[in-house]
One Martini backbone bead per residue (centre of mass of N, CA, C, O) as a GRO file, in nm:
protein
  456
    1UNK     BB    1   0.057   0.061  -0.024
    2UNK     BB    2   0.289   0.281   0.036
    3UNK     BB    3   0.524   0.165  -0.188
    4UNK     BB    4   0.305   0.160  -0.423
    5UNK     BB    5   0.220   0.160  -0.719
    6UNK     BB    6  -0.006   0.261  -0.922
    7UNK     BB    7  -0.221   0.019  -1.008
    8UNK     BB    8  -0.170  -0.265  -1.132
    9UNK     BB    9   0.016  -0.542  -1.066
   10UNK     BB   10   0.128  -0.590  -1.354
   11UNK     BB   11   0.252  -0.309  -1.386
   12UNK     BB   12   0.453  -0.331  -1.154
   13UNK     BB   13   0.612  -0.574  -1.257
   14UNK     BB   14   0.699  -0.457  -1.532
   15UNK     BB   15   0.847  -0.208  -1.420
   16UNK     BB   16   1.055  -0.356  -1.252
   17UNK     BB   17   1.188  -0.518  -1.485
   18UNK     BB   18   1.269  -0.275  -1.654
   19UNK     BB   19   1.459  -0.147  -1.446
   20UNK     BB   20   1.648  -0.387  -1.412
   21UNK     BB   21   1.743  -0.391  -1.711
   22UNK     BB   22   1.875  -0.090  -1.685
   23UNK     BB   23   2.081  -0.214  -1.503
   24UNK     BB   24   2.392  -0.260  -1.467
   25UNK     BB   25   2.619  -0.482  -1.443
   26UNK     BB   26   2.823  -0.623  -1.216
   27UNK     BB   27   3.145  -0.627  -1.148
   28UNK     BB   28   3.434  -0.700  -1.042
   29UNK     BB   29   3.449  -0.526  -0.729
   30UNK     BB   30   3.172  -0.342  -0.731
   31UNK     BB   31   3.052  -0.433  -0.432
   32UNK     BB   32   3.193  -0.242  -0.266
   33UNK     BB   33   3.176  -0.089   0.048
   34UNK     BB   34   3.224   0.263  -0.009
   35UNK     BB   35   3.386   0.578   0.067
   36UNK     BB   36   3.458   0.894   0.090
   37UNK     BB   37   3.583   1.243   0.212
   38UNK     BB   38   3.426   1.497   0.133
   39UNK     BB   39   3.141   1.418   0.276
   40UNK     BB   40   2.871   1.287   0.404
   41UNK     BB   41   2.709   1.327   0.116
   42UNK     BB   42   3.001   1.319  -0.063
   43UNK     BB   43   3.062   1.540  -0.281
   44UNK     BB   44   3.136   1.330  -0.530
   45UNK     BB   45   3.268   1.079  -0.309
   46UNK     BB   46   3.075   0.923  -0.148
   47UNK     BB   47   2.857   0.833   0.075
   48UNK     BB   48   2.815   0.787   0.445
   49UNK     BB   49   2.523   0.694   0.415
   50UNK     BB   50   2.294   0.475   0.608
   51UNK     BB   51   1.964   0.343   0.559
   52UNK     BB   52   1.704   0.222   0.790
   53UNK     BB   53   1.380   0.162   0.641
   54UNK     BB   54   1.042   0.251   0.640
   55UNK     BB   55   0.672   0.274   0.601
   56UNK     BB   56   0.318   0.415   0.678
   57UNK     BB   57   0.293   0.633   0.455
   58UNK     BB   58   0.083   0.750   0.194
   59UNK     BB   59   0.283   0.997   0.090
   60UNK     BB   60   0.491   0.752   0.014
   61UNK     BB   61   0.508   0.731  -0.325
   62UNK     BB   62   0.610   0.634  -0.648
   63UNK     BB   63   0.422   0.873  -0.774
   64UNK     BB   64   0.612   1.052  -0.559
   65UNK     BB   65   0.962   1.092  -0.617
   66UNK     BB   66   1.122   1.290  -0.433
   67UNK     BB   67   1.229   1.084  -0.212
   68UNK     BB   68   1.380   0.892  -0.401
   69UNK     BB   69   1.578   1.103  -0.514
   70UNK     BB   70   1.701   1.177  -0.241
   71UNK     BB   71   1.818   0.903  -0.173
   72UNK     BB   72   1.993   0.856  -0.430
   73UNK     BB   73   2.172   1.116  -0.377
   74UNK     BB   74   2.254   1.079  -0.047
   75UNK     BB   75   2.308   0.766  -0.051
   76UNK     BB   76   2.509   0.474  -0.020
   77UNK     BB   77   2.292   0.320   0.167
   78UNK     BB   78   2.001   0.095   0.145
   79UNK     BB   79   1.761  -0.030   0.389
   80UNK     BB   80   1.480  -0.230   0.372
   81UNK     BB   81   1.179  -0.177   0.583
   82UNK     BB   82   0.848  -0.220   0.650
   83UNK     BB   83   0.658  -0.287   0.404
   84UNK     BB   84   0.374  -0.312   0.273
   85UNK     BB   85   0.128  -0.568   0.200
   86UNK     BB   86  -0.069  -0.770  -0.032
   87UNK     BB   87  -0.246  -1.018  -0.195
   88UNK     BB   88  -0.231  -0.845  -0.481
   89UNK     BB   89   0.070  -0.884  -0.471
   90UNK     BB   90   0.337  -1.047  -0.645
   91UNK     BB   91   0.538  -0.864  -0.476
   92UNK     BB   92   0.757  -0.715  -0.306
   93UNK     BB   93   0.751  -0.368  -0.267
   94UNK     BB   94   1.066  -0.320  -0.248
   95UNK     BB   95   1.158  -0.382  -0.540
   96UNK     BB   96   1.069  -0.120  -0.680
   97UNK     BB   97   1.261   0.063  -0.517
   98UNK     BB   98   1.526  -0.062  -0.596
   99UNK     BB   99   1.498  -0.005  -0.897
  100UNK     BB  100   1.480   0.305  -0.878
  101UNK     BB  101   1.748   0.357  -0.735
  102UNK     BB  102   1.930   0.224  -0.955
  103UNK     BB  103   1.844   0.409  -1.184
  104UNK     BB  104   1.938   0.680  -1.046
  105UNK     BB  105   2.184   0.500  -0.882
  106UNK     BB  106   2.412   0.257  -0.957
  107UNK     BB  107   2.602   0.298  -0.684
  108UNK     BB  108   2.404   0.211  -0.500
  109UNK     BB  109   2.334   0.036  -0.205
  110UNK     BB  110   2.123  -0.256  -0.173
  111UNK     BB  111   1.895  -0.368   0.087
  112UNK     BB  112   1.767  -0.611   0.317
  113UNK     BB  113   1.555  -0.670   0.586
  114UNK     BB  114   1.613  -0.934   0.849
  115UNK     BB  115   1.428  -1.086   1.102
  116UNK     BB  116   1.521  -1.388   1.212
  117UNK     BB  117   1.322  -1.437   1.465
  118UNK     BB  118   1.044  -1.346   1.264
  119UNK     BB  119   1.143  -1.336   0.949
  120UNK     BB  120   0.911  -1.089   0.916
  121UNK     BB  121   0.699  -0.779   0.809
  122UNK     BB  122   0.528  -0.950   0.597
  123UNK     BB  123   0.309  -1.156   0.432
  124UNK     BB  124   0.494  -1.295   0.231
  125UNK     BB  125   0.688  -1.416   0.442
  126UNK     BB  126   0.489  -1.536   0.655
  127UNK     BB  127   0.341  -1.732   0.462
  128UNK     BB  128   0.582  -1.914   0.414
  129UNK     BB  129   0.616  -2.007   0.705
  130UNK     BB  130   0.314  -2.105   0.763
  131UNK     BB  131   0.347  -2.348   0.551
  132UNK     BB  132   0.567  -2.454   0.796
  133UNK     BB  133   0.505  -2.589   1.097
  134UNK     BB  134   0.772  -2.766   1.123
  135UNK     BB  135   0.943  -2.478   1.178
  136UNK     BB  136   0.849  -2.437   1.453
  137UNK     BB  137   0.896  -2.342   1.759
  138UNK     BB  138   0.931  -2.567   2.041
  139UNK     BB  139   0.884  -2.707   2.319
  140UNK     BB  140   0.919  -2.990   2.520
  141UNK     BB  141   0.577  -3.017   2.470
  142UNK     BB  142   0.499  -2.894   2.166
  143UNK     BB  143   0.478  -2.591   2.190
  144UNK     BB  144   0.433  -2.301   2.047
  145UNK     BB  145   0.680  -2.035   1.998
  146UNK     BB  146   0.657  -1.721   1.993
  147UNK     BB  147   0.759  -1.424   1.949
  148UNK     BB  148   0.820  -1.318   2.264
  149UNK     BB  149   0.551  -1.458   2.369
  150UNK     BB  150   0.327  -1.356   2.186
  151UNK     BB  151   0.014  -1.375   2.145
  152UNK     BB  152  -0.029  -1.450   1.820
  153UNK     BB  153   0.241  -1.433   1.704
  154UNK     BB  154   0.510  -1.480   1.559
  155UNK     BB  155   0.676  -1.715   1.440
  156UNK     BB  156   0.949  -1.925   1.531
  157UNK     BB  157   1.212  -2.019   1.374
  158UNK     BB  158   1.383  -2.335   1.318
  159UNK     BB  159   1.734  -2.337   1.263
  160UNK     BB  160   1.798  -2.649   1.320
  161UNK     BB  161   1.665  -2.678   1.042
  162UNK     BB  162   1.787  -2.705   0.731
  163UNK     BB  163   1.537  -2.616   0.561
  164UNK     BB  164   1.506  -2.344   0.708
  165UNK     BB  165   1.779  -2.231   0.638
  166UNK     BB  166   1.748  -2.238   0.326
  167UNK     BB  167   1.508  -2.055   0.305
  168UNK     BB  168   1.629  -1.796   0.444
  169UNK     BB  169   1.895  -1.769   0.277
  170UNK     BB  170   1.696  -1.737  -0.003
  171UNK     BB  171   1.478  -1.514   0.034
  172UNK     BB  172   1.580  -1.262  -0.111
  173UNK     BB  173   1.592  -1.394  -0.394
  174UNK     BB  174   1.286  -1.502  -0.405
  175UNK     BB  175   1.150  -1.204  -0.436
  176UNK     BB  176   1.234  -1.235  -0.718
  177UNK     BB  177   1.189  -1.318  -1.055
  178UNK     BB  178   1.511  -1.347  -1.061
  179UNK     BB  179   1.848  -1.376  -1.047
  180UNK     BB  180   1.905  -1.134  -1.229
  181UNK     BB  181   1.746  -0.929  -1.066
  182UNK     BB  182   1.897  -0.970  -0.800
  183UNK     BB  183   2.181  -0.896  -0.911
  184UNK     BB  184   2.095  -0.596  -0.990
  185UNK     BB  185   1.945  -0.507  -0.689
  186UNK     BB  186   2.124  -0.690  -0.481
  187UNK     BB  187   2.382  -0.644  -0.213
  188UNK     BB  188   2.212  -0.740   0.052
  189UNK     BB  189   2.194  -0.796   0.417
  190UNK     BB  190   2.009  -0.740   0.726
  191UNK     BB  191   2.052  -0.880   1.043
  192UNK     BB  192   1.818  -0.953   1.300
  193UNK     BB  193   1.774  -1.124   1.592
  194UNK     BB  194   2.064  -1.321   1.633
  195UNK     BB  195   2.056  -1.414   1.914
  196UNK     BB  196   2.040  -1.551   2.202
  197UNK     BB  197   1.773  -1.776   2.328
  198UNK     BB  198   1.588  -1.837   2.614
  199UNK     BB  199   1.363  -2.081   2.629
  200UNK     BB  200   1.072  -2.175   2.734
  201UNK     BB  201   1.044  -2.495   2.825
  202UNK     BB  202   1.361  -2.536   2.749
  203UNK     BB  203   1.636  -2.665   2.676
  204UNK     BB  204   1.958  -2.568   2.648
  205UNK     BB  205   2.027  -2.742   2.402
  206UNK     BB  206   1.802  -2.625   2.214
  207UNK     BB  207   1.889  -2.331   2.229
  208UNK     BB  208   2.171  -2.380   2.113
  209UNK     BB  209   2.071  -2.498   1.842
  210UNK     BB  210   1.936  -2.237   1.745
  211UNK     BB  211   2.192  -2.063   1.744
  212UNK     BB  212   2.353  -2.242   1.550
  213UNK     BB  213   2.143  -2.208   1.321
  214UNK     BB  214   2.185  -1.905   1.281
  215UNK     BB  215   2.476  -1.924   1.195
  216UNK     BB  216   2.425  -2.106   0.948
  217UNK     BB  217   2.226  -1.915   0.803
  218UNK     BB  218   2.417  -1.678   0.766
  219UNK     BB  219   2.627  -1.830   0.594
  220UNK     BB  220   2.426  -1.911   0.370
  221UNK     BB  221   2.346  -1.625   0.285
  222UNK     BB  222   2.624  -1.536   0.201
  223UNK     BB  223   2.651  -1.752  -0.023
  224UNK     BB  224   2.399  -1.684  -0.188
  225UNK     BB  225   2.469  -1.385  -0.250
  226UNK     BB  226   2.761  -1.449  -0.360
  227UNK     BB  227   2.648  -1.614  -0.620
  228UNK     BB  228   2.601  -1.376  -0.746
  229UNK     BB  229   2.766  -1.309  -1.028
  230UNK     BB  230   2.953  -1.564  -0.995
  231UNK     BB  231   3.111  -1.435  -0.732
  232UNK     BB  232   3.206  -1.126  -0.808
  233UNK     BB  233   2.976  -1.028  -0.600
  234UNK     BB  234   2.855  -0.960  -0.307
  235UNK     BB  235   2.724  -1.081   0.010
  236UNK     BB  236   2.622  -0.890   0.215
  237UNK     BB  237   2.612  -0.955   0.583
  238UNK     BB  238   2.466  -0.776   0.824
  239UNK     BB  239   2.507  -0.766   1.183
  240UNK     BB  240   2.302  -0.750   1.476
  241UNK     BB  241   2.511  -0.705   1.754
  242UNK     BB  242   2.617  -0.695   2.074
  243UNK     BB  243   2.894  -0.494   2.152
  244UNK     BB  244   2.876  -0.519   2.488
  245UNK     BB  245   2.937  -0.819   2.477
  246UNK     BB  246   3.202  -1.025   2.642
  247UNK     BB  247   3.076  -1.274   2.691
  248UNK     BB  248   2.937  -1.644   2.692
  249UNK     BB  249   2.653  -1.613   2.849
  250UNK     BB  250   2.356  -1.660   2.797
  251UNK     BB  251   2.230  -1.373   2.626
  252UNK     BB  252   2.536  -1.278   2.643
  253UNK     BB  253   2.713  -1.253   2.345
  254UNK     BB  254   2.949  -1.265   2.149
  255UNK     BB  255   2.960  -1.122   1.824
  256UNK     BB  256   3.170  -1.275   1.645
  257UNK     BB  257   3.029  -1.532   1.533
  258UNK     BB  258   2.807  -1.381   1.373
  259UNK     BB  259   2.984  -1.186   1.213
  260UNK     BB  260   3.161  -1.411   1.079
  261UNK     BB  261   2.917  -1.529   0.920
  262UNK     BB  262   2.940  -1.266   0.800
  263UNK     BB  263   3.054  -0.916   0.691
  264UNK     BB  264   2.923  -0.745   0.940
  265UNK     BB  265   2.825  -0.446   1.129
  266UNK     BB  266   2.553  -0.340   1.353
  267UNK     BB  267   2.542  -0.039   1.535
  268UNK     BB  268   2.244   0.058   1.678
  269UNK     BB  269   2.349   0.216   1.978
  270UNK     BB  270   2.522   0.473   1.927
  271UNK     BB  271   2.525   0.663   2.216
  272UNK     BB  272   2.288   0.474   2.330
  273UNK     BB  273   2.123   0.323   2.554
  274UNK     BB  274   2.359   0.095   2.649
  275UNK     BB  275   2.587   0.351   2.622
  276UNK     BB  276   2.432   0.472   2.877
  277UNK     BB  277   2.310   0.675   3.139
  278UNK     BB  278   2.001   0.710   3.257
  279UNK     BB  279   2.019   0.937   3.477
  280UNK     BB  280   2.196   1.145   3.267
  281UNK     BB  281   2.269   1.069   2.945
  282UNK     BB  282   2.541   0.976   2.951
  283UNK     BB  283   2.804   0.825   2.873
  284UNK     BB  284   2.956   0.513   2.890
  285UNK     BB  285   3.284   0.473   2.875
  286UNK     BB  286   3.311   0.164   2.867
  287UNK     BB  287   3.096   0.107   2.640
  288UNK     BB  288   3.216   0.294   2.428
  289UNK     BB  289   3.487   0.150   2.409
  290UNK     BB  290   3.370  -0.118   2.319
  291UNK     BB  291   3.255  -0.008   2.060
  292UNK     BB  292   3.517   0.095   1.939
  293UNK     BB  293   3.670  -0.179   1.948
  294UNK     BB  294   3.479  -0.343   1.771
  295UNK     BB  295   3.503  -0.169   1.521
  296UNK     BB  296   3.811  -0.198   1.493
  297UNK     BB  297   3.807  -0.504   1.449
  298UNK     BB  298   3.636  -0.500   1.191
  299UNK     BB  299   3.822  -0.321   1.023
  300UNK     BB  300   4.077  -0.504   1.042
  301UNK     BB  301   3.895  -0.745   0.894
  302UNK     BB  302   3.727  -0.599   0.651
  303UNK     BB  303   3.466  -0.484   0.753
  304UNK     BB  304   3.146  -0.379   0.759
  305UNK     BB  305   2.999  -0.066   0.896
  306UNK     BB  306   2.707   0.017   1.082
  307UNK     BB  307   2.583   0.329   1.216
  308UNK     BB  308   2.347   0.406   1.471
  309UNK     BB  309   2.218   0.730   1.542
  310UNK     BB  310   2.081   0.940   1.788
  311UNK     BB  311   1.925   1.202   1.907
  312UNK     BB  312   2.072   1.222   2.170
  313UNK     BB  313   1.965   1.054   2.477
  314UNK     BB  314   1.860   0.782   2.369
  315UNK     BB  315   1.646   0.558   2.577
  316UNK     BB  316   1.431   0.639   2.757
  317UNK     BB  317   1.192   0.530   3.038
  318UNK     BB  318   1.056   0.782   3.112
  319UNK     BB  319   0.734   0.840   3.131
  320UNK     BB  320   0.414   0.831   2.947
  321UNK     BB  321   0.512   0.790   2.628
  322UNK     BB  322   0.751   0.629   2.615
  323UNK     BB  323   1.022   0.549   2.404
  324UNK     BB  324   0.823   0.624   2.126
  325UNK     BB  325   0.711   0.897   2.042
  326UNK     BB  326   0.467   1.109   1.896
  327UNK     BB  327   0.474   1.331   1.614
  328UNK     BB  328   0.268   1.591   1.498
  329UNK     BB  329  -0.033   1.490   1.363
  330UNK     BB  330  -0.235   1.359   1.639
  331UNK     BB  331  -0.491   1.326   1.520
  332UNK     BB  332  -0.748   1.152   1.449
  333UNK     BB  333  -0.644   0.976   1.149
  334UNK     BB  334  -0.360   1.058   1.130
  335UNK     BB  335  -0.034   1.015   0.934
  336UNK     BB  336   0.125   1.295   1.007
  337UNK     BB  337   0.391   1.134   1.140
  338UNK     BB  338   0.642   1.074   1.402
  339UNK     BB  339   0.922   0.935   1.556
  340UNK     BB  340   1.076   0.922   1.874
  341UNK     BB  341   1.328   0.932   2.128
  342UNK     BB  342   1.363   0.909   2.440
  343UNK     BB  343   1.516   1.069   2.702
  344UNK     BB  344   1.765   1.076   2.911
  345UNK     BB  345   1.746   1.213   3.207
  346UNK     BB  346   1.620   1.537   3.278
  347UNK     BB  347   1.564   1.560   2.971
  348UNK     BB  348   1.318   1.588   2.751
  349UNK     BB  349   1.177   1.540   2.478
  350UNK     BB  350   1.029   1.723   2.272
  351UNK     BB  351   0.689   1.802   2.209
  352UNK     BB  352   0.746   1.923   1.944
  353UNK     BB  353   0.820   1.891   1.620
  354UNK     BB  354   1.009   2.137   1.593
  355UNK     BB  355   1.180   2.068   1.842
  356UNK     BB  356   1.292   1.800   1.727
  357UNK     BB  357   1.430   1.917   1.480
  358UNK     BB  358   1.616   2.110   1.636
  359UNK     BB  359   1.755   1.887   1.806
  360UNK     BB  360   1.881   1.728   1.573
  361UNK     BB  361   2.059   1.969   1.483
  362UNK     BB  362   2.202   2.044   1.760
  363UNK     BB  363   2.306   1.714   1.805
  364UNK     BB  364   2.479   1.597   1.563
  365UNK     BB  365   2.778   1.604   1.676
  366UNK     BB  366   2.738   1.373   1.892
  367UNK     BB  367   2.750   1.164   1.640
  368UNK     BB  368   2.964   1.253   1.428
  369UNK     BB  369   3.223   1.255   1.594
  370UNK     BB  370   3.243   0.951   1.682
  371UNK     BB  371   3.232   0.845   1.398
  372UNK     BB  372   3.505   0.981   1.303
  373UNK     BB  373   3.686   0.832   1.503
  374UNK     BB  374   3.613   0.524   1.368
  375UNK     BB  375   3.627   0.568   1.071
  376UNK     BB  376   3.607   0.436   0.747
  377UNK     BB  377   3.536   0.348   0.418
  378UNK     BB  378   3.336   0.104   0.564
  379UNK     BB  379   3.186   0.335   0.728
  380UNK     BB  380   2.849   0.404   0.834
  381UNK     BB  381   2.579   0.648   0.863
  382UNK     BB  382   2.302   0.681   1.095
  383UNK     BB  383   2.045   0.954   1.140
  384UNK     BB  384   1.778   0.891   1.370
  385UNK     BB  385   1.495   0.825   1.566
  386UNK     BB  386   1.413   0.580   1.373
  387UNK     BB  387   1.255   0.332   1.118
  388UNK     BB  388   1.133   0.565   0.953
  389UNK     BB  389   1.152   0.781   0.701
  390UNK     BB  390   1.014   1.023   0.880
  391UNK     BB  391   1.244   1.004   1.132
  392UNK     BB  392   1.512   1.159   0.964
  393UNK     BB  393   1.631   1.078   0.659
  394UNK     BB  394   1.476   1.330   0.544
  395UNK     BB  395   1.365   1.607   0.443
  396UNK     BB  396   1.124   1.810   0.466
  397UNK     BB  397   0.801   1.860   0.291
  398UNK     BB  398   0.620   2.097   0.350
  399UNK     BB  399   0.353   1.943   0.536
  400UNK     BB  400   0.548   1.728   0.610
  401UNK     BB  401   0.609   1.523   0.873
  402UNK     BB  402   0.935   1.523   1.035
  403UNK     BB  403   1.267   1.462   1.199
  404UNK     BB  404   1.370   1.698   1.007
  405UNK     BB  405   1.454   1.942   0.847
  406UNK     BB  406   1.425   2.102   0.525
  407UNK     BB  407   1.735   2.055   0.559
  408UNK     BB  408   2.031   1.971   0.561
  409UNK     BB  409   2.279   1.936   0.747
  410UNK     BB  410   2.553   2.131   0.736
  411UNK     BB  411   2.763   1.907   0.829
  412UNK     BB  412   2.706   1.722   0.568
  413UNK     BB  413   2.861   1.958   0.373
  414UNK     BB  414   3.121   1.956   0.503
  415UNK     BB  415   3.444   1.938   0.469
  416UNK     BB  416   3.689   1.679   0.539
  417UNK     BB  417   3.868   1.464   0.434
  418UNK     BB  418   4.129   1.293   0.482
  419UNK     BB  419   4.284   1.115   0.701
  420UNK     BB  420   4.590   1.152   0.893
  421UNK     BB  421   4.477   0.927   1.092
  422UNK     BB  422   4.425   0.793   1.365
  423UNK     BB  423   4.310   0.799   1.658
  424UNK     BB  424   4.353   0.963   1.965
  425UNK     BB  425   4.450   0.911   2.319
  426UNK     BB  426   4.449   0.879   2.638
  427UNK     BB  427   4.530   0.690   2.912
  428UNK     BB  428   4.200   0.644   2.967
  429UNK     BB  429   4.026   0.650   2.704
  430UNK     BB  430   3.839   0.933   2.688
  431UNK     BB  431   4.003   1.119   2.502
  432UNK     BB  432   3.940   1.218   2.159
  433UNK     BB  433   4.130   1.239   1.845
  434UNK     BB  434   4.101   1.384   1.502
  435UNK     BB  435   4.247   1.423   1.175
  436UNK     BB  436   4.173   1.614   0.890
  437UNK     BB  437   4.201   1.801   0.619
  438UNK     BB  438   3.914   1.981   0.727
  439UNK     BB  439   3.925   1.844   1.030
  440UNK     BB  440   3.858   1.850   1.390
  441UNK     BB  441   3.825   1.601   1.647
  442UNK     BB  442   3.620   1.586   1.957
  443UNK     BB  443   3.609   1.348   2.243
  444UNK     BB  444   3.418   1.301   2.551
  445UNK     BB  445   3.299   1.028   2.737
  446UNK     BB  446   3.189   1.230   2.987
  447UNK     BB  447   3.088   1.456   2.746
  448UNK     BB  448   2.881   1.484   2.489
  449UNK     BB  449   2.853   1.810   2.458
  450UNK     BB  450   3.178   1.839   2.386
  451UNK     BB  451   3.154   1.783   2.112
  452UNK     BB  452   3.381   1.839   1.823
  453UNK     BB  453   3.405   2.037   1.512
  454UNK     BB  454   3.677   2.167   1.331
  455UNK     BB  455   3.677   2.378   1.064
  456UNK     BB  456   3.893   2.469   0.766
   0.00000   0.00000   0.00000
């Protein structure tokens, strides 16, 4: 419904295939995810932005392409998540958007989001899983265990079953009309929800088998995507694993096994949520250093890294609005809204939509500076309040309510230039500095508001 071209389903399918045919084939080595150092938006040298989003807004349609053109121009990587589908559609609606993005910018990297613990977020994927009840996770007594134990919730796929592994590993490719179309439009996948889960009324051995099956599924997906283009390119499988877990017991597992099964890391809560102190909203220096170190390890291993940063001390749990309040036109029946993330500490996230947009602009350096401390050419930044397109991934247009101002943040257009070397730090590894050709970066892990970028 939301990102679906208007008109009959057959017209949508034909348009998608025509766009795919117009996209040049990728040659050997062309699949590498990398950016230049011109500026965050690229400035002609490869954008540093990677966006993970869907939308539920009816005003974001492919028949009104301003936002598609904005994405194609501004982003280096786009990961599509959470677009509606209906039984009348012959294909996943994300495919049409991938085709349009590739047509507008053949260099953009396009990926699909897959929540491995609940299979997917639309009917097309879930219907495939529901057709195989023998793949549902069950407890020791044979009872079906839904995702997060939500009554009547998503089935939890049992990845200890090889056939279930093979289905999910090839799911991204199967959503396309052909392998050729997939090879032209799909550069990889981002896997979420792939950690260890202690299942209720289930032996530890069976929970461990499920986790081992997730590892095997991730490796198989990497191989399946890598087989596109005859193995000449592709196959990025970015894994969202908790970078703050250093042990290997219970639900807190070292991220390395899962990341190594894929090709890279998604640090979802960089400078927020688990990496900060709830009472103050300040960064937790120990956990931020762990995040820095994990990213450095991935970079040294040649992995791709996606960093998602939220405006301000996002992840607060106090207040009556919940963790992700709604802003914009909140009258009954309106869809012209966006979500923000509640702030920790004594300051609440602004109540007005305009206040939230101003806050995102005022606090952008708190996210951009630590990103530049750790970044290399294969490290990308996402900066938004939540995971819908309107939550701050593109500038607002006209009367459309969204989570960022009507123009790109000025800092995203400021010249950066190549780094003069890696970041340096003090003896306590608390204060960090890094110099670029056109910028000097300063970060103090005990004072997020002291983050600074001095432009030359």
